[in-house]
Amino acid sequence: MLIRLPTDIAPSEITPPEIYRDRRRFMQGMGALAAGAAFGIGPDARAAGAKLAGVRDSAYRLTEASTPYKDVTTYNNFYEFGTGKSDPARQAGSLKTRPWTVAVEGEVRRPQAWDIDALLKLAPLEERVYRMRCVEGWSMVIPWVGYPLNELIRRAEPTGNAKYVEFVTLNDPRQMPGLRSRVLDWPYTEGLRLDEAMHPLTLLAVGLYGEVLPNQNGAPIRLVVPWKYGFKSAKSIVKIRFVEKQPVSSWTAAAPAEYGFYSNVNPQVDHPRWSQAKERRIGEFRKRDTLMFNGYGDQVASLYRGMDLKKLF
Ligand code: MTE
C-alpha cells in the first residue's frame, strides 16, 4: 500500500535508525565528496556509497520496514558478475561507471546519446520506497533514488510507431566476468510496453538509501518496475530503444515457457517449476502471501484491463 508521507515525519522515524546513523558510511560518503571537489568534478557524488545531494521525499513510500542496506547490497542477481547471490557484491568492483553513455534511439523524434552526469540532472531526484519481488520467491523493500522514466521518454518524443521500449545493458567482458558464461544471451535485454514505461511508478534509479547506486545494484543507472518480477528491472543500462514490435528479453529467449513478456507479479500464475503464491521477505522466516501486482494493483491494474493475464504472463 502506498501512503502519503506527512511532511512532519522525519525519515529517521520511518527508516530503521541504524541506517541513518551509520557513521562509517556517512564518513565514506563525505570522503568521496571531498575527493570529488578536489578533482574539480563538482558537488555531485559519483562513487558508490557517496551521498546523493538534493534528494526529495516522495509520496511513494511504504509503511513496511526497509530491508537493511547490507542485505540489499549483498544478496543480488546480476548475472554479468556471476550467478551466485554474493557474486555481484564480490565481483562488481571491476565495473567502471564513468565515462558512461545511455543512447536513446529508435522511434523517437529526438534521439540522443546522454552522458550519465547529464542524465543525473535531467529531473529532480526523489526517494521512493518500493516493494520488490523476485521471480525466485524472495522480496525486499528498497528505498530507491531516481526519477520517473517518463521524464526521459517525454524529452525523446516517441513517434506514433513507438509501441514498446527495449532496454539494453552493458556487455563488456573486460569489466564483467560473468559474460564468459553462456547462461544468458548477452547483452541482457528487457522490454516494456510504452504505457508501462510511461507509468509514474516506473523509475530510472541512480541510488538507494540516499547514496549513489552500488555497482552490484546496477550502477550507474537502472530500471525499477515494482509491480513486475525483479528481472524486468534491467541494471547498468546503455541503450533505451523505442520499437514497434514487442522485444524479446534475455530471459524470455532463454526459457519462453517460464518468463513471459509481461512478468507481472501474479500469485495465481505459477512458475512452471514452483508456486508464486507466497514469498520470503529477506530477513524474515515466515512466508508472506504474494500480492497481485506486488501490491500496486490500484495504480497499475488498469494497464491490463481486458487482458487474460494467465495467457499473457
Ligand atoms: N540486470 C542485468 N543487467 N543483469 C541481471 O542479471 N538480474 C535481474 C535484475 N536486473 C539482472 C538485471 C534480476 S533476476 C533481479 S531479481 C534484479 O535485477 C535484482 O536487483 P537487485 O540485485 O538490485 O535486488
Short mmCIF file of C-alpha atoms in Angstrom, two decimals, residues 49-256:
data_model
loop_
_atom_site.label_atom_id
_atom_site.label_comp_id
_atom_site.label_asym_id
_atom_site.label_seq_id
_atom_site.Cartn_x
_atom_site.Cartn_y
_atom_site.Cartn_z
CA GLY A 49 28.19 4.83 -1.36
CA ALA A 50 28.56 8.62 -1.70
CA LYS A 51 25.58 10.65 -0.53
CA LEU A 52 23.37 11.98 -3.32
CA ALA A 53 22.59 15.67 -2.93
CA GLY A 54 19.16 17.28 -3.15
CA VAL A 55 17.05 14.13 -2.95
CA ARG A 56 13.38 14.98 -2.40
CA ASP A 57 10.93 12.96 -0.41
CA SER A 58 8.06 11.49 -2.37
CA ALA A 59 4.56 10.20 -1.80
CA TYR A 60 5.71 6.75 -2.88
CA ARG A 61 6.74 5.36 0.46
CA LEU A 62 5.71 2.09 2.06
CA THR A 63 4.89 1.75 5.73
CA GLU A 64 6.72 -1.60 5.78
CA ALA A 65 10.28 -1.56 7.13
CA SER A 66 13.03 -1.23 4.55
CA THR A 67 15.32 -4.22 4.07
CA PRO A 68 18.70 -3.48 5.71
CA TYR A 69 21.31 -1.85 3.43
CA LYS A 70 23.64 -4.82 3.88
CA ASP A 71 21.09 -7.31 2.52
CA VAL A 72 20.06 -5.01 -0.35
CA THR A 73 23.69 -4.75 -1.45
CA THR A 74 24.99 -8.29 -0.84
CA TYR A 75 22.09 -10.52 -1.93
CA ASN A 76 21.81 -9.71 -5.63
CA ASN A 77 21.08 -11.08 -9.06
CA PHE A 78 23.42 -9.61 -11.66
CA TYR A 79 24.50 -12.47 -13.90
CA GLU A 80 27.16 -10.39 -15.65
CA PHE A 81 29.05 -10.81 -12.36
CA GLY A 82 28.15 -14.44 -11.67
CA THR A 83 25.03 -16.43 -10.85
CA GLY A 84 25.55 -16.70 -7.06
CA LYS A 85 23.75 -14.20 -4.83
CA SER A 86 27.03 -12.98 -3.31
CA ASP A 87 28.96 -12.87 -6.61
CA PRO A 88 27.88 -9.33 -7.67
CA ALA A 89 28.98 -7.72 -4.39
CA ARG A 90 32.34 -9.52 -4.63
CA GLN A 91 32.99 -9.01 -8.32
CA ALA A 92 31.25 -5.82 -9.48
CA GLY A 93 34.12 -3.62 -8.30
CA SER A 94 35.56 -4.02 -11.81
CA LEU A 95 32.64 -2.11 -13.35
CA LYS A 96 33.63 1.41 -14.43
CA THR A 97 30.69 3.78 -14.28
CA ARG A 98 32.48 6.82 -15.80
CA PRO A 99 32.51 7.72 -18.61
CA TRP A 100 29.06 6.24 -19.31
CA THR A 101 26.61 6.98 -22.09
CA VAL A 102 22.97 5.96 -22.46
CA ALA A 103 21.82 6.00 -26.10
CA VAL A 104 18.15 6.86 -26.62
CA GLU A 105 17.22 5.75 -30.13
CA GLY A 106 14.73 4.13 -32.48
CA GLU A 107 11.22 5.50 -32.99
CA VAL A 108 11.81 8.92 -31.43
CA ARG A 109 11.99 12.44 -32.87
CA ARG A 110 14.91 13.34 -30.61
CA PRO A 111 17.44 10.52 -30.45
CA GLN A 112 20.30 11.40 -28.13
CA ALA A 113 23.38 9.91 -26.52
CA TRP A 114 23.06 11.05 -22.91
CA ASP A 115 26.13 11.41 -20.75
CA ILE A 116 25.34 9.89 -17.37
CA ASP A 117 26.04 13.13 -15.49
CA ALA A 118 23.57 14.98 -17.70
CA LEU A 119 21.03 12.22 -17.07
CA LEU A 120 21.52 12.61 -13.32
CA LYS A 121 20.40 16.22 -13.64
CA LEU A 122 17.53 15.61 -16.07
CA ALA A 123 14.85 15.71 -13.37
CA PRO A 124 14.72 16.16 -9.58
CA LEU A 125 15.87 13.06 -7.72
CA GLU A 126 13.34 11.61 -5.30
CA GLU A 127 13.31 8.78 -2.80
CA ARG A 128 10.76 6.06 -3.43
CA VAL A 129 10.40 3.13 -1.10
CA TYR A 130 9.19 0.21 -3.22
CA ARG A 131 8.41 -3.41 -2.54
CA MET A 132 10.44 -5.62 -4.92
CA ARG A 133 9.56 -9.28 -5.62
CA CYS A 134 11.98 -11.63 -7.35
CA VAL A 135 10.58 -14.44 -9.50
CA GLU A 136 12.61 -16.85 -7.33
CA GLY A 137 10.30 -16.19 -4.38
CA TRP A 138 12.11 -13.63 -2.22
CA SER A 139 11.30 -9.98 -1.73
CA MET A 140 12.78 -6.79 -0.30
CA VAL A 141 11.67 -3.23 0.46
CA ILE A 142 14.15 -0.79 -1.07
CA PRO A 143 14.43 3.00 -0.75
CA TRP A 144 15.44 3.85 -4.32
CA VAL A 145 16.61 7.25 -5.52
CA GLY A 146 15.72 8.30 -9.04
CA TYR A 147 13.05 9.89 -11.18
CA PRO A 148 10.25 8.57 -13.37
CA LEU A 149 11.41 7.12 -16.68
CA ASN A 150 8.66 9.17 -18.34
CA GLU A 151 10.78 12.31 -17.78
CA LEU A 152 13.30 10.91 -20.26
CA ILE A 153 10.68 9.47 -22.61
CA ARG A 154 8.86 12.80 -22.94
CA ARG A 155 12.12 14.52 -23.91
CA ALA A 156 12.80 11.85 -26.56
CA GLU A 157 9.38 12.48 -28.20
CA PRO A 158 8.38 8.95 -29.29
CA THR A 159 6.80 8.72 -32.76
CA GLY A 160 3.43 7.05 -33.38
CA ASN A 161 5.31 3.83 -34.23
CA ALA A 162 6.82 3.52 -30.75
CA LYS A 163 4.78 0.77 -29.08
CA TYR A 164 7.46 -0.79 -26.88
CA VAL A 165 10.68 0.21 -25.17
CA GLU A 166 13.72 -2.05 -25.13
CA PHE A 167 16.46 -1.72 -22.51
CA VAL A 168 19.95 -2.98 -23.31
CA THR A 169 22.59 -3.26 -20.62
CA LEU A 170 26.40 -3.15 -20.72
CA ASN A 171 28.13 -6.07 -22.47
CA ASP A 172 31.84 -5.71 -21.73
CA PRO A 173 33.65 -8.95 -20.82
CA ARG A 174 36.70 -7.00 -19.60
CA GLN A 175 34.59 -5.49 -16.81
CA MET A 176 32.01 -8.25 -16.35
CA PRO A 177 33.49 -11.71 -15.70
CA GLY A 178 30.07 -13.42 -15.80
CA LEU A 179 29.74 -12.69 -19.52
CA ARG A 180 32.12 -15.59 -20.19
CA SER A 181 29.34 -17.94 -19.16
CA ARG A 182 26.61 -18.70 -21.71
CA VAL A 183 23.89 -18.69 -19.06
CA LEU A 184 22.03 -15.94 -20.97
CA ASP A 185 22.21 -14.50 -24.46
CA TRP A 186 24.15 -11.26 -23.84
CA PRO A 187 23.67 -8.36 -23.68
CA TYR A 188 20.97 -8.57 -21.01
CA THR A 189 17.88 -7.01 -22.56
CA GLU A 190 14.42 -6.29 -21.22
CA GLY A 191 11.32 -4.62 -22.56
CA LEU A 192 8.16 -2.81 -21.54
CA ARG A 193 5.07 -1.67 -23.39
CA LEU A 194 5.23 2.09 -23.92
CA ASP A 195 2.37 2.75 -21.46
CA GLU A 196 4.12 0.64 -18.80
CA ALA A 197 7.33 2.58 -19.39
CA MET A 198 5.41 5.87 -19.11
CA HIS A 199 3.67 4.85 -15.87
CA PRO A 200 4.62 7.16 -12.98
CA LEU A 201 5.74 4.19 -10.83
CA THR A 202 8.40 3.17 -13.38
CA LEU A 203 11.67 4.58 -12.19
CA LEU A 204 15.13 5.26 -13.55
CA ALA A 205 17.14 4.65 -10.38
CA VAL A 206 20.59 6.08 -9.71
CA GLY A 207 20.80 5.43 -5.98
CA LEU A 208 19.48 3.65 -2.93
CA TYR A 209 19.39 4.58 0.75
CA GLY A 210 20.20 8.16 -0.32
CA GLU A 211 23.52 7.11 -1.82
CA VAL A 212 24.99 6.51 -5.29
CA LEU A 213 23.90 3.07 -6.55
CA PRO A 214 26.44 0.36 -5.67
CA ASN A 215 27.75 -1.41 -8.78
CA GLN A 216 26.11 -4.70 -7.78
CA ASN A 217 22.70 -2.99 -7.77
CA GLY A 218 23.05 -1.74 -11.35
CA ALA A 219 25.21 1.39 -11.33
CA PRO A 220 25.22 3.92 -12.73
CA ILE A 221 21.58 3.71 -13.85
CA ARG A 222 18.93 1.00 -13.83
CA LEU A 223 15.26 0.42 -14.29
CA VAL A 224 12.89 -0.23 -11.38
CA VAL A 225 9.42 -1.60 -12.18
CA PRO A 226 7.91 -2.52 -8.80
CA TRP A 227 4.79 -4.40 -9.97
CA LYS A 228 6.81 -6.84 -12.09
CA TYR A 229 9.20 -9.60 -11.12
CA GLY A 230 12.70 -8.26 -10.41
CA PHE A 231 14.25 -9.46 -13.66
CA LYS A 232 12.32 -6.80 -15.62
CA SER A 233 14.37 -4.15 -13.78
CA ALA A 234 17.44 -4.05 -16.05
CA LYS A 235 20.71 -2.93 -14.47
CA SER A 236 23.57 -0.84 -15.87
CA ILE A 237 21.62 0.35 -18.91
CA VAL A 238 23.48 1.61 -22.01
CA LYS A 239 20.64 1.76 -24.56
CA ILE A 240 16.95 2.63 -24.49
CA ARG A 241 15.38 1.80 -27.83
CA PHE A 242 11.83 2.64 -28.93
CA VAL A 243 10.40 -0.03 -31.22
CA GLU A 244 7.19 -1.06 -32.95
CA LYS A 245 7.36 -4.82 -32.25
CA GLN A 246 7.41 -6.47 -28.85
CA PRO A 247 11.07 -7.03 -27.96
CA VAL A 248 12.33 -10.45 -26.84
CA SER A 249 14.05 -10.17 -23.48
CA SER A 250 17.07 -12.27 -22.48
CA TRP A 251 15.01 -14.30 -20.02
CA THR A 252 12.20 -14.96 -22.48
CA ALA A 253 14.76 -16.04 -25.10
CA ALA A 254 16.36 -18.40 -22.56
CA ALA A 255 13.11 -20.01 -21.34
CA PRO A 256 9.97 -18.79 -23.14
#
